Coordinates of C-alpha atoms in Angstrom, one line a residue:
X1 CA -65.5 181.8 -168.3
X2 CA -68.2 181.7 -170.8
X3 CA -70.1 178.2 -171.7
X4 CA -70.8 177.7 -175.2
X5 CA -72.7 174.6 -174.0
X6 CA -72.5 171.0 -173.2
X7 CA -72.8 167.8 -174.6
X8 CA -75.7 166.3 -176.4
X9 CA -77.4 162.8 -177.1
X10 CA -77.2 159.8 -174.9
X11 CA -74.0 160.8 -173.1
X12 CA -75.2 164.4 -172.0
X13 CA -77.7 162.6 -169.8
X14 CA -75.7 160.2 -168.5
X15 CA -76.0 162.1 -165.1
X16 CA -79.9 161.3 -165.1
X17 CA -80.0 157.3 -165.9
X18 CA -82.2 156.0 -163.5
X19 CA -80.9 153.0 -161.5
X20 CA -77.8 153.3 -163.7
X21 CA -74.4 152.2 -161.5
X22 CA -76.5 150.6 -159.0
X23 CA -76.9 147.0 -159.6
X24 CA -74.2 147.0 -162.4
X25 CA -70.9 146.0 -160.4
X26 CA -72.1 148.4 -156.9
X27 CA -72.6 144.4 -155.5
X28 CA -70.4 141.9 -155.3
X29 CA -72.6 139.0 -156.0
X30 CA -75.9 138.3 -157.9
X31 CA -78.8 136.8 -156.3
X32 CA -80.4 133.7 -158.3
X33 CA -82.9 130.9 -157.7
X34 CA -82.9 129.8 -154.6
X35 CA -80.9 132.4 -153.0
X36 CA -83.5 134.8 -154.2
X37 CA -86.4 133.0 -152.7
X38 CA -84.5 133.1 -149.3
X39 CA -84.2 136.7 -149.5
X40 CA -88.1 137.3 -150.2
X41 CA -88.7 134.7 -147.5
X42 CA -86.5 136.4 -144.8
X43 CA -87.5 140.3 -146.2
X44 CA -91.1 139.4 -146.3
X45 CA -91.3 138.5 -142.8
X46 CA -89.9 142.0 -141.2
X47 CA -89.5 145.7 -142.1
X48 CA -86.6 147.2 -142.2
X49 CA -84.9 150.4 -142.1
X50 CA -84.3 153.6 -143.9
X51 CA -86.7 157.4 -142.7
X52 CA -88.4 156.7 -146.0
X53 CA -90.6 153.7 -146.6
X54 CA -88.7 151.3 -148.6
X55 CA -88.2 147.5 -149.9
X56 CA -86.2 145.0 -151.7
X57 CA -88.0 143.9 -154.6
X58 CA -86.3 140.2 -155.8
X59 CA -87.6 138.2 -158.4
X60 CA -86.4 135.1 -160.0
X61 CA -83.0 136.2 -161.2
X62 CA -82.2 139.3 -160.1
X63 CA -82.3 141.5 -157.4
X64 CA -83.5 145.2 -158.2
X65 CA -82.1 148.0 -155.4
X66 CA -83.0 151.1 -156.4
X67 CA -83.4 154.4 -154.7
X68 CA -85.5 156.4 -152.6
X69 CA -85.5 160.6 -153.5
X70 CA -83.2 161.9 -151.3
X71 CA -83.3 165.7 -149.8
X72 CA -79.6 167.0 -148.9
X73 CA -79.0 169.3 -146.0
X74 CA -77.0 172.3 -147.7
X75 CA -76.9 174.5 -144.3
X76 CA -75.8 174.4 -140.5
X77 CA -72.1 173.5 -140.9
X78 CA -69.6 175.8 -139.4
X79 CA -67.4 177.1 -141.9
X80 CA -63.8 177.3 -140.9
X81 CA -61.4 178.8 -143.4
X82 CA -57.7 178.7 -144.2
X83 CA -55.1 179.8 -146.1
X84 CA -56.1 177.4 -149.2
X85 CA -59.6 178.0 -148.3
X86 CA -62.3 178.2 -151.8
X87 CA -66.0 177.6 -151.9
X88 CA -67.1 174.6 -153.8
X89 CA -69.2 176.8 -155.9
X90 CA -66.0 177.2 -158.4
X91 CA -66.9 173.2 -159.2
X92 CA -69.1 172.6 -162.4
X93 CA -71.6 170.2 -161.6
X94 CA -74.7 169.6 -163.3
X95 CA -78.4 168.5 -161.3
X96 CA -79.1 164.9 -162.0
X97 CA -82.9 163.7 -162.0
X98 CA -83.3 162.0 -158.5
X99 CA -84.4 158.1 -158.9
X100 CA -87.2 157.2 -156.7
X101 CA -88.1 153.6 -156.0
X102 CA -87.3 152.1 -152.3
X103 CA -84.7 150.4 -150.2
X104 CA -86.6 149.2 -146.7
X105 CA -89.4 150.4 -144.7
X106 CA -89.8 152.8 -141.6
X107 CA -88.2 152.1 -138.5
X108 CA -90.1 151.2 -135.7
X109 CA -88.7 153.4 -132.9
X110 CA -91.0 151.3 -130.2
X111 CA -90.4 148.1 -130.9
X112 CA -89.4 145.8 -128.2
X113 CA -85.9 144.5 -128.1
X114 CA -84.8 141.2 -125.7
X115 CA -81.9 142.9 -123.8
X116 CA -81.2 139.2 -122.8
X117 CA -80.8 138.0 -125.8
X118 CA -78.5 141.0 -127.1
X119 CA -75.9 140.8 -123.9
X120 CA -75.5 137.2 -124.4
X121 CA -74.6 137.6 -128.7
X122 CA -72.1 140.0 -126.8
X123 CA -70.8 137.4 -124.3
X124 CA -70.5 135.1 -126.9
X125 CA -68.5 137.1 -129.1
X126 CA -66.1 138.1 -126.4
X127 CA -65.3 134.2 -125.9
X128 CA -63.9 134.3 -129.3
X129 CA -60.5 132.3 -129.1
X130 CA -57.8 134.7 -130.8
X131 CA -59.8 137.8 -129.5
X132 CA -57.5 139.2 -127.1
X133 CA -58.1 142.0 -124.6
X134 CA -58.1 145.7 -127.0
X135 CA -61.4 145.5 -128.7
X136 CA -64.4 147.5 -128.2
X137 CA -68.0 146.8 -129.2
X138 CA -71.5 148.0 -128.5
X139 CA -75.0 147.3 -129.5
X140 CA -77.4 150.4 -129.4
X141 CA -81.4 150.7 -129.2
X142 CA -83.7 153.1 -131.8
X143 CA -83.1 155.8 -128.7
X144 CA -79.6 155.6 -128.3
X145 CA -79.4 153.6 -125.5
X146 CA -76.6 151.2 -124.8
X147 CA -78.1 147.5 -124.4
X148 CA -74.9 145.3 -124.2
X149 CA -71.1 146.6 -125.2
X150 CA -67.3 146.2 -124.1
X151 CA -64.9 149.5 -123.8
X152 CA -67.6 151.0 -126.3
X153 CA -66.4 154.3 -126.0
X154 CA -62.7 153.5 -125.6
X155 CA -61.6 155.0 -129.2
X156 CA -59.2 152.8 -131.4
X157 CA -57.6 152.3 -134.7
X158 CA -60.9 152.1 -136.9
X159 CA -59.6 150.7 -140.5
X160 CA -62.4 151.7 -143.1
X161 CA -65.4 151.6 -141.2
X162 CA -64.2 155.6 -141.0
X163 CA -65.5 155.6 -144.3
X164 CA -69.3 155.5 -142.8
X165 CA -68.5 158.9 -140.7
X166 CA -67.5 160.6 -144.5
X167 CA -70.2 159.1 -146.0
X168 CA -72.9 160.6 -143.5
X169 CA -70.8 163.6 -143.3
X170 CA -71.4 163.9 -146.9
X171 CA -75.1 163.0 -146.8
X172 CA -75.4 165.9 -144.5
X173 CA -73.4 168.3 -146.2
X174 CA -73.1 168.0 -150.3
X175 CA -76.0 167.7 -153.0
X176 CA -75.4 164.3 -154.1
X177 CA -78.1 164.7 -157.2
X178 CA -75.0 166.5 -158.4
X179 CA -72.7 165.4 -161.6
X180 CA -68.7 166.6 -161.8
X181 CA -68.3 167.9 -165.4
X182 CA -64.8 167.6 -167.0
X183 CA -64.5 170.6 -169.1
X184 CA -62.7 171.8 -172.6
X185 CA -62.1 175.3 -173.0
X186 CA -60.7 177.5 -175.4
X187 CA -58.1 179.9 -174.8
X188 CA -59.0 183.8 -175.3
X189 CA -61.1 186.6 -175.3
X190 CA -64.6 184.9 -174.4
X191 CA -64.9 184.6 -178.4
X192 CA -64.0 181.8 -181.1
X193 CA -62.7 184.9 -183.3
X194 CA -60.1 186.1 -180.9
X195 CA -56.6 186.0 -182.0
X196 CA -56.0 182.8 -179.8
X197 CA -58.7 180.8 -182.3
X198 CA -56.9 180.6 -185.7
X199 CA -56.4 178.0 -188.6
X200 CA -52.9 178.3 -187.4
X201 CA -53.8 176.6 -183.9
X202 CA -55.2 177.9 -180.7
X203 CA -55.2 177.0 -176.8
X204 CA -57.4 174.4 -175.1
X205 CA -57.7 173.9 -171.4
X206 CA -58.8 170.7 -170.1
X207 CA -60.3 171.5 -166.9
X208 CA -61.2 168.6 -163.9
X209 CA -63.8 169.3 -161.4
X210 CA -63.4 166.0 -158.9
X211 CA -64.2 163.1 -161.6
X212 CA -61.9 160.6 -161.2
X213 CA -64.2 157.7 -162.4
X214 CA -63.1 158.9 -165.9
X215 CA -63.3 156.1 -169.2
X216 CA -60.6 155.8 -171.8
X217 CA -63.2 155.5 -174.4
X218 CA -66.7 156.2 -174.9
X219 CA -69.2 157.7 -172.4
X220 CA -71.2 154.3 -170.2
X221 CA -74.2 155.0 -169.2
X222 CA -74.5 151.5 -167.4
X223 CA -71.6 152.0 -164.9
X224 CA -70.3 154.5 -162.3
X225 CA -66.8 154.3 -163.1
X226 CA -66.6 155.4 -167.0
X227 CA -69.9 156.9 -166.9
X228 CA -68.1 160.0 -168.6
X229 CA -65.7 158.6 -171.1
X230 CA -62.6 160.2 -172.5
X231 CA -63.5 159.5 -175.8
X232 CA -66.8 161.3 -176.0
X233 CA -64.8 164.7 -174.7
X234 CA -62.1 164.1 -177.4
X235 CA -65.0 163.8 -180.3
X236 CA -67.1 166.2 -178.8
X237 CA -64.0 168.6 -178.6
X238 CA -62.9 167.8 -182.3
X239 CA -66.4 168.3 -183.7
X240 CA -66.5 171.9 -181.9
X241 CA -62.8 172.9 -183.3
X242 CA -63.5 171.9 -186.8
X243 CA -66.7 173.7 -186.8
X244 CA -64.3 177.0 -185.8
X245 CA -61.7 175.9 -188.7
X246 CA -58.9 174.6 -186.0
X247 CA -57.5 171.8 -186.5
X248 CA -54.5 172.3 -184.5
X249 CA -53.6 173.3 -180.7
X250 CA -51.9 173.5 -177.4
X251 CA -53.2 171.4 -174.9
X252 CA -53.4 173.0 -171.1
X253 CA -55.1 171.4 -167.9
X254 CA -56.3 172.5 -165.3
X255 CA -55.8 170.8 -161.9
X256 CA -55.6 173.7 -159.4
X257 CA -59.1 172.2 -157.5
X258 CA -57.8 170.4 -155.0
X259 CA -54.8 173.2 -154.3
X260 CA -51.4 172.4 -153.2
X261 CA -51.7 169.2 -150.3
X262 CA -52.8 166.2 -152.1
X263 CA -52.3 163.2 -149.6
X264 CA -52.8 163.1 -146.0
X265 CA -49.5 163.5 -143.9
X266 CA -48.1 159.7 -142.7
X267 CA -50.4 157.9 -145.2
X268 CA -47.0 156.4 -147.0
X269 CA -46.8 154.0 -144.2
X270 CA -50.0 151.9 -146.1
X271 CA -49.6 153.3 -149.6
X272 CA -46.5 152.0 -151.0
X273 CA -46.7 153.5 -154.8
X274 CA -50.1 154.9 -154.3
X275 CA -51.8 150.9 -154.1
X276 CA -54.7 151.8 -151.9
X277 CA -55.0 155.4 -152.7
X278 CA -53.9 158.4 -155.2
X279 CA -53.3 161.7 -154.6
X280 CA -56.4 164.2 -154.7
X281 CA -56.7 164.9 -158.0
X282 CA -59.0 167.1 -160.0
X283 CA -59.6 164.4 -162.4
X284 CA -58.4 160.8 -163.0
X285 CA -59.1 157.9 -165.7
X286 CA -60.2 154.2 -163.7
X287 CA -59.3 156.4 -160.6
X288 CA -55.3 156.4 -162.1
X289 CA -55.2 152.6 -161.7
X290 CA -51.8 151.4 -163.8
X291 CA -52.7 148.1 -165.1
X292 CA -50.7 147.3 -168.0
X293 CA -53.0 144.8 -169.3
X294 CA -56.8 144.2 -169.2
X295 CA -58.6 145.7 -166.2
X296 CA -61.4 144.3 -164.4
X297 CA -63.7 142.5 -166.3
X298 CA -66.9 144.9 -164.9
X299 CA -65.4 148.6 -164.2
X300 CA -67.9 148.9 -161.1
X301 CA -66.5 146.1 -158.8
X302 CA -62.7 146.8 -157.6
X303 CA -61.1 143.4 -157.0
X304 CA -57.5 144.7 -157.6
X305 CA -54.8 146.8 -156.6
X306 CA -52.4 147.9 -159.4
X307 CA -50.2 151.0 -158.6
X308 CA -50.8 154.5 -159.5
X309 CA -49.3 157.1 -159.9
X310 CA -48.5 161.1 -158.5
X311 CA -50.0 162.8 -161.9
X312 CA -53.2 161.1 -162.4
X313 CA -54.2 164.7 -163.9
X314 CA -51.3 164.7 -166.2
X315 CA -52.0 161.2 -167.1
X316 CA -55.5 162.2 -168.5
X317 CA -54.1 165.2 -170.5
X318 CA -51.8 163.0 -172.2
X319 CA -54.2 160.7 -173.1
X320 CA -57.1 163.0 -173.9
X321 CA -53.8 164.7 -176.7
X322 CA -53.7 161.1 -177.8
X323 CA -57.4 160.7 -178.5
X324 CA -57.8 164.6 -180.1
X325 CA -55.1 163.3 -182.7
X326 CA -57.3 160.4 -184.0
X327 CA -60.3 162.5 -183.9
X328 CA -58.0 164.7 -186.1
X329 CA -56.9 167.4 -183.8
X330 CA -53.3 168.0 -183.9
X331 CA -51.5 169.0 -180.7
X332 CA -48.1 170.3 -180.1
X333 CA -47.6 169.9 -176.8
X334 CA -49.1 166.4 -176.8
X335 CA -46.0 164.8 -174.9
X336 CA -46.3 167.0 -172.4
X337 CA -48.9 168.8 -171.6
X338 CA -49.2 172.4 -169.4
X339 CA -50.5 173.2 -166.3
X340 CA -52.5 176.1 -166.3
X341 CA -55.6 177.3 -164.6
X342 CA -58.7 178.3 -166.9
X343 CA -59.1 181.9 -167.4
X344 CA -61.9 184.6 -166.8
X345 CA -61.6 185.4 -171.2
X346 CA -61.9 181.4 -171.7
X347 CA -64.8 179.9 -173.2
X348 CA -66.4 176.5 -173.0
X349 CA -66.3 174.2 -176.0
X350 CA -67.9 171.1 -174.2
X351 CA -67.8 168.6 -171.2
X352 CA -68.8 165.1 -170.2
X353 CA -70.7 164.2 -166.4
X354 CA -69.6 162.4 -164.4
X355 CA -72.3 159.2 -162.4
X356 CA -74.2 161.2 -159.7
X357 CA -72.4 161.9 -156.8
X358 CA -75.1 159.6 -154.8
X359 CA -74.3 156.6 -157.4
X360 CA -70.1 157.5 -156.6
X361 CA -70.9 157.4 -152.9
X362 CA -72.4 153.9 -153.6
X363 CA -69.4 153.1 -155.5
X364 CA -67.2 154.1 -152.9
X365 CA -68.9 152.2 -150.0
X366 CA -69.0 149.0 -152.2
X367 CA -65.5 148.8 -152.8
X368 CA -64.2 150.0 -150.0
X369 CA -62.4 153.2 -152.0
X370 CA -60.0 155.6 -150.1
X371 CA -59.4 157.7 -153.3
X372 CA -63.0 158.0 -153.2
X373 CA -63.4 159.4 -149.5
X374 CA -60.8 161.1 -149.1
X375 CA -62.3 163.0 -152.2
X376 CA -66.0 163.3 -150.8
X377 CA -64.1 164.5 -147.6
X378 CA -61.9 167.4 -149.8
X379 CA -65.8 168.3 -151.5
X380 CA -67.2 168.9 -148.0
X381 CA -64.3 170.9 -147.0
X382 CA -64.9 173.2 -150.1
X383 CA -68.5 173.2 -149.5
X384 CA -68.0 174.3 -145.7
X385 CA -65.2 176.8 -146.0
X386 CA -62.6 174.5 -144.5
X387 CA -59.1 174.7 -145.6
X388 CA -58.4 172.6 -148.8
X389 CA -56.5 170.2 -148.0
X390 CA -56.7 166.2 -146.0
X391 CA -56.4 168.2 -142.9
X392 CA -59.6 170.7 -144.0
X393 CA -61.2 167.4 -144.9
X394 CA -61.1 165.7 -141.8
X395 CA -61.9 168.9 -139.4
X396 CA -64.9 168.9 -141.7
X397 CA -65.8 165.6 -141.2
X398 CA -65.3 165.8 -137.5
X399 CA -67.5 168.9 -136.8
X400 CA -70.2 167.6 -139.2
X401 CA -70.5 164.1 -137.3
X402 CA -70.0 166.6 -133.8
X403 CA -72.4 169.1 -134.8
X404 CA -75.2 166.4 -136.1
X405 CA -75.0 164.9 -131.9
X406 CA -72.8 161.9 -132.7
X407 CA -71.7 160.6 -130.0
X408 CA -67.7 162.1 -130.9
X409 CA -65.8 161.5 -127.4
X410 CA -62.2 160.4 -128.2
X411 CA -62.9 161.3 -132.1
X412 CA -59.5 161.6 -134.4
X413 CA -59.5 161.7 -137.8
X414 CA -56.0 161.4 -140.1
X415 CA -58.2 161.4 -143.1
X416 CA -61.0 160.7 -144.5
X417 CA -60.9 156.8 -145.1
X418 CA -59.2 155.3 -142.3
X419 CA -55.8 154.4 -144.3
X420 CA -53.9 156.6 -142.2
X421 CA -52.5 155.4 -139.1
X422 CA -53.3 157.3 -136.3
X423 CA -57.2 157.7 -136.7
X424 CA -59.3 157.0 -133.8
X425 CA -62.8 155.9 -133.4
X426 CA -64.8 154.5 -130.7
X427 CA -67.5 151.6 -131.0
X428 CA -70.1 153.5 -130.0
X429 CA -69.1 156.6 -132.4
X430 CA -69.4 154.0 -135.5
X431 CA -72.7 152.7 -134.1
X432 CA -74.1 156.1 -133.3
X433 CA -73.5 157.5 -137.2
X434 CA -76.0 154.2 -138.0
X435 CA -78.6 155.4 -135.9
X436 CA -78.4 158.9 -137.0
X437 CA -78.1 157.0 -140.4
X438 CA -81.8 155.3 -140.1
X439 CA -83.6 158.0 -137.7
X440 CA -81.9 161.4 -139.2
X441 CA -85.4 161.9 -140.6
X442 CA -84.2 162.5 -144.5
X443 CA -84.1 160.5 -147.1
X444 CA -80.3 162.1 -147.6
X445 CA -79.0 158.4 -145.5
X446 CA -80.4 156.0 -148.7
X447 CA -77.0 156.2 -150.7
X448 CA -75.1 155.6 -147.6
X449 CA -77.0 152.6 -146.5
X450 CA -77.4 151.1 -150.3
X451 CA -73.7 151.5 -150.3
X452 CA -73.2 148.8 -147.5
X453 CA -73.2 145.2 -147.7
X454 CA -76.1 143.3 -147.7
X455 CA -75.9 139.7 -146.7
X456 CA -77.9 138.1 -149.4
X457 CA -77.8 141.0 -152.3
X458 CA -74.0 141.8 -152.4
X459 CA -73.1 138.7 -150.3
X460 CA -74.2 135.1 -150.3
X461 CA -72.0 133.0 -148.5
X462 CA -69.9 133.9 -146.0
X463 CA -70.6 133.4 -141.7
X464 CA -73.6 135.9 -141.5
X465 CA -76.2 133.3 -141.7
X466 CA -79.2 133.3 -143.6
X467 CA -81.3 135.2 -141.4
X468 CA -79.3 138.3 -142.0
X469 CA -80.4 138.2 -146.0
X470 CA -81.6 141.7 -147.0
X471 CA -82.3 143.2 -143.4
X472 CA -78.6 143.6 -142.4
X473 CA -76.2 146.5 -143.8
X474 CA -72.9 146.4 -142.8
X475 CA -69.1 148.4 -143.4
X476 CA -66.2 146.3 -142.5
X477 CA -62.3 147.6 -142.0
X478 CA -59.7 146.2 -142.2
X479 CA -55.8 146.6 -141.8
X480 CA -52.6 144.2 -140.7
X481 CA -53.9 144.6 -137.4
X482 CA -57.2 145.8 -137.3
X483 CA -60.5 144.1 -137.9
X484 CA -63.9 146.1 -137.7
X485 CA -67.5 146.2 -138.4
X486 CA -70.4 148.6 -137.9
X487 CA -73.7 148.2 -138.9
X488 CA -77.3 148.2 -138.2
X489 CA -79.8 145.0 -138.1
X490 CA -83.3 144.8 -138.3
X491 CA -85.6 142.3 -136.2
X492 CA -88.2 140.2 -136.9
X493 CA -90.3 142.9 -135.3
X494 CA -89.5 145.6 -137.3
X495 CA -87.1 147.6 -134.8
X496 CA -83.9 148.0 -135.4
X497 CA -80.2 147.9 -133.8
X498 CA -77.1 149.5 -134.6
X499 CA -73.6 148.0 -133.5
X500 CA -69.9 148.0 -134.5
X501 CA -66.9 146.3 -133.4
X502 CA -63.2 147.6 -133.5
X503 CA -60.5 144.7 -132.7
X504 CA -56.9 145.7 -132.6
X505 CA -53.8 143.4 -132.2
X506 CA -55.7 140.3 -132.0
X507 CA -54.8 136.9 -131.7
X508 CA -56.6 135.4 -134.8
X509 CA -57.2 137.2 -137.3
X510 CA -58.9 135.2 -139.3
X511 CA -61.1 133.8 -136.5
X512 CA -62.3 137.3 -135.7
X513 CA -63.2 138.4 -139.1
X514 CA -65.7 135.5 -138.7
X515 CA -66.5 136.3 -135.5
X516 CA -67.5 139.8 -136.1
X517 CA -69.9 138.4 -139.2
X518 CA -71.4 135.8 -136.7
X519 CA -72.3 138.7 -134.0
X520 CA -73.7 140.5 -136.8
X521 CA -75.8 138.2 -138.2
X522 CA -77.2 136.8 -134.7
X523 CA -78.6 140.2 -134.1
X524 CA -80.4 139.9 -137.4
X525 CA -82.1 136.8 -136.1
X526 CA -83.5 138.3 -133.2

């Protein structure tokens, strides 16, 4: 393949916004007024956690999180290949400048911690009328050591909190400075002269390296999902085939990145017409979300469910024919577009970049997206040398967390996001990757913990309780019968602990949703 370059102006940089994605639609809430002035009261009176020294900076009407540089761990992972085994290097990515601001400050490995106090937030919260008997939960020191827990290592049905083992996974594993570019090639010998570049028409592949945060229409550079926008690669593709005297083509795309296995086996059980998740897919508009109608009113905050569909790569060619047509490019195949792999003789016309991969990992966490990690899982598994497919993904995920020391007894993953039925996870697992989270000792952990909630900033009201505001991040799950929650809390004294809860078959569901926000936020207030 040869690369007659990328795209210019505002859009080719869209990779390198600083802070872009972040605040716009990662939260679910604004902080204003009053609000805000709790926050600086509560965040002024403690530090808090992340390996690299970091704060919350609020003023009057907004709340700015931005992020700390991060290093990524590229080596160390056992490779473990398979018959649809390929190295992620056969991704186009582009290096995105790093942003460098802060989210909370060093964690005090020796402060004190009132064991007392902990064990009876435990006892409380195993009182909770509608709890039942099959729930686990554990509160762990800086060290590692258990201060208060029930059946903490008993493993059980997780929900999404297995999102925070693929995000750390992730952390560990995959350069998330790193753009996905979607890709137009043309069709030949490596030159626009060849015999396949003619006024009578040519061949252009539309190739998907792993964006599936696609816009319909232009390029955004102020949110995640649409930060590379259809329209943009249908102009920029137009302007490039006019310059060549083509005004007509084929249209061929090229899906073959995440092979032949696209959904983890058993995951129809929860995904009734794809509602919750797609099918790994090389490339995806809105990540393949049907609506129509209007979508969500800001792209970055997912507050609905539509179907989707089992060509989200398909769907994009169609519409990208559609778009090339009123940019003046006409295409015979535009109905129906081929699949086809690009070729060693093809040659790059232009692409669009997708957010960084740190800002999509925020993304993800925020809205709670199984597309989204079950992708970031299928990435590692390319990275690592793991067999492409869920299966690869989650043996990835498994020996990362294993190899890294996690505590990994009674560890089974389905997938990568906790949709599937079947996964297993013990409390102490979840509150062990939030240690390792806060004391891995790289900055590679601040899109992870910027990507969970944080009572105050993403969440105002709810049953944490005020002393939780900005000094509490937390991942909830949830499924018919499951309620969880992992997390880490830091105290007035500038320690930290790290906790999670996993409730199955309970009697209240309701009730111990609250519950588990209560226990929460009392260890914030300690």
């Amino acid at each position: 393949m040869t690369d007659r370059g990328a795209g210019t102006g505002m859009d080719a940089q869209n990779g390198t916004d600083d802070g872009a994605g972040i605040d716009a639609g990662a939260g679910i809430g604004a902080v204003t007024g009053a609000d805000a002035a709790s926050v600086a009261d509560t965040t002024s009176r403690r530090r808090r956690i992340t390996p690299a020294a970091t704060r919350i900076l609020v003023s009057a009407g907004v709340v700015i999180v931005l992020f700390v540089a991060f290093a990524i761990v590229h080596g160390g992972v056992l490779g473990r290949g398979g018959a649809d085994s390929t190295r992620v290097s056969s991704i186009s990515v582009r290096p995105a400048k790093a942003t460098v601001s802060t989210l909370a400050g060093d964690l005090d490995t020796s402060a004190s911690v009132d064991t007392a106090a902990v064990q009876q937030i435990v006892d409380d919260y195993s009182a909770t009328a509608g709890l039942g008997t099959t729930y686990s939960i554990v509160v762990l020191d800086a060290d590692g050591t258990q201060i208060a827990g029930h059946d903490a290592d008993v493993a059980r049905e997780p929900a999404s909190t297995t999102k925070t083992l693929t995000a750390y996974a992730a952390s560990a594993t995959l350069d998330l400075n790193r753009t996905l570019d979607t890709q137009v090639f043309l069709r030949g010998s490596g030159s626009s002269s060849s015999s396949s570049a003619s006024a009578d028409g040519a061949t252009i592949v539309l190739k998907g390296n792993g964006d599936v945060l696609l816009g319909d229409g232009e390029s955004d550079p102020t949110h995640t999902n649409g930060r590379a926008g259809l329209a943009t690669l249908a102009r920029r593709t137009a302007d490039a085939l006019a310059a060549d005297g083509i005004s007509q083509v084929t249209l061929d795309y090229d899906d073959t990145l995440f092979g032949s296995k696209r959904l983890p086996d058993g995951i129809e059980e929860t995904n009734e017409n794809y509602i919750y998740e797609m099918p790994a897919s090389s490339m995806a508009i809105d990540l393949d979300r049907q609506w129509g109608g209007e979508g969500e009113a800001d792209p970055d905050r997912v507050t609905s469910y539509p179907s989707k569909t089992d060509t989200p790569a398909l769907n994009v060619a169609t519409r990208f024919a559609q778009l090339l047509a009123e940019d003046g490019i006409a295409v015979t195949n535009a109905d129906a577009p081929v699949s086809a792999a690009v070729g060693d003789g093809d040659t790059q016309l232009t692409s669009v970049s997708s957010a960084p991969l740190w800002q999509v990992m925020s993304f993800m966490l925020k809205n709670s997206s199984n597309t989204l990690a079950e992708e970031f899982g299928r990435l590692m598994a390319l990275q690592a040398g793991y067999e492409n497919s869920p299966e690869g993904a989650a043996r990835a995920v498994t020996d990362i967390i294993t190899n890294a020391g996690i505590h990994s007894d009674g560890l089974e993953l389905r997938d990568c996001s906790g949709l599937t039925l079947g996964t297993r996870i013990s409390a102490l697992t979840l509150a062990d990757v939030q240690r390792h989270l806060a004391t891995m000792g790289e900055t590679a952990s601040a899109p992870v913990l910027e990507g969970l909630i944080v009572p105050g900033i993403d969440r105002l009201h709810g049953t944490y309780g005020e002393a939780s505001y900005g000094v509490l991040f937390t991942k909830t799950g949830t499924l018919s019968n499951v309620r969880s929650l992992a997390g880490t809390a830091t105290t007035t004294n500038g320690g930290a602990l790290f906790f999670a809860v996993v409730c199955v078959d309970m009697g209240d569901f309701a009730a111990v949703g609250n519950a588990n926000e209560a226990f929460a936020g009392s260890l914030a207030a300690l």
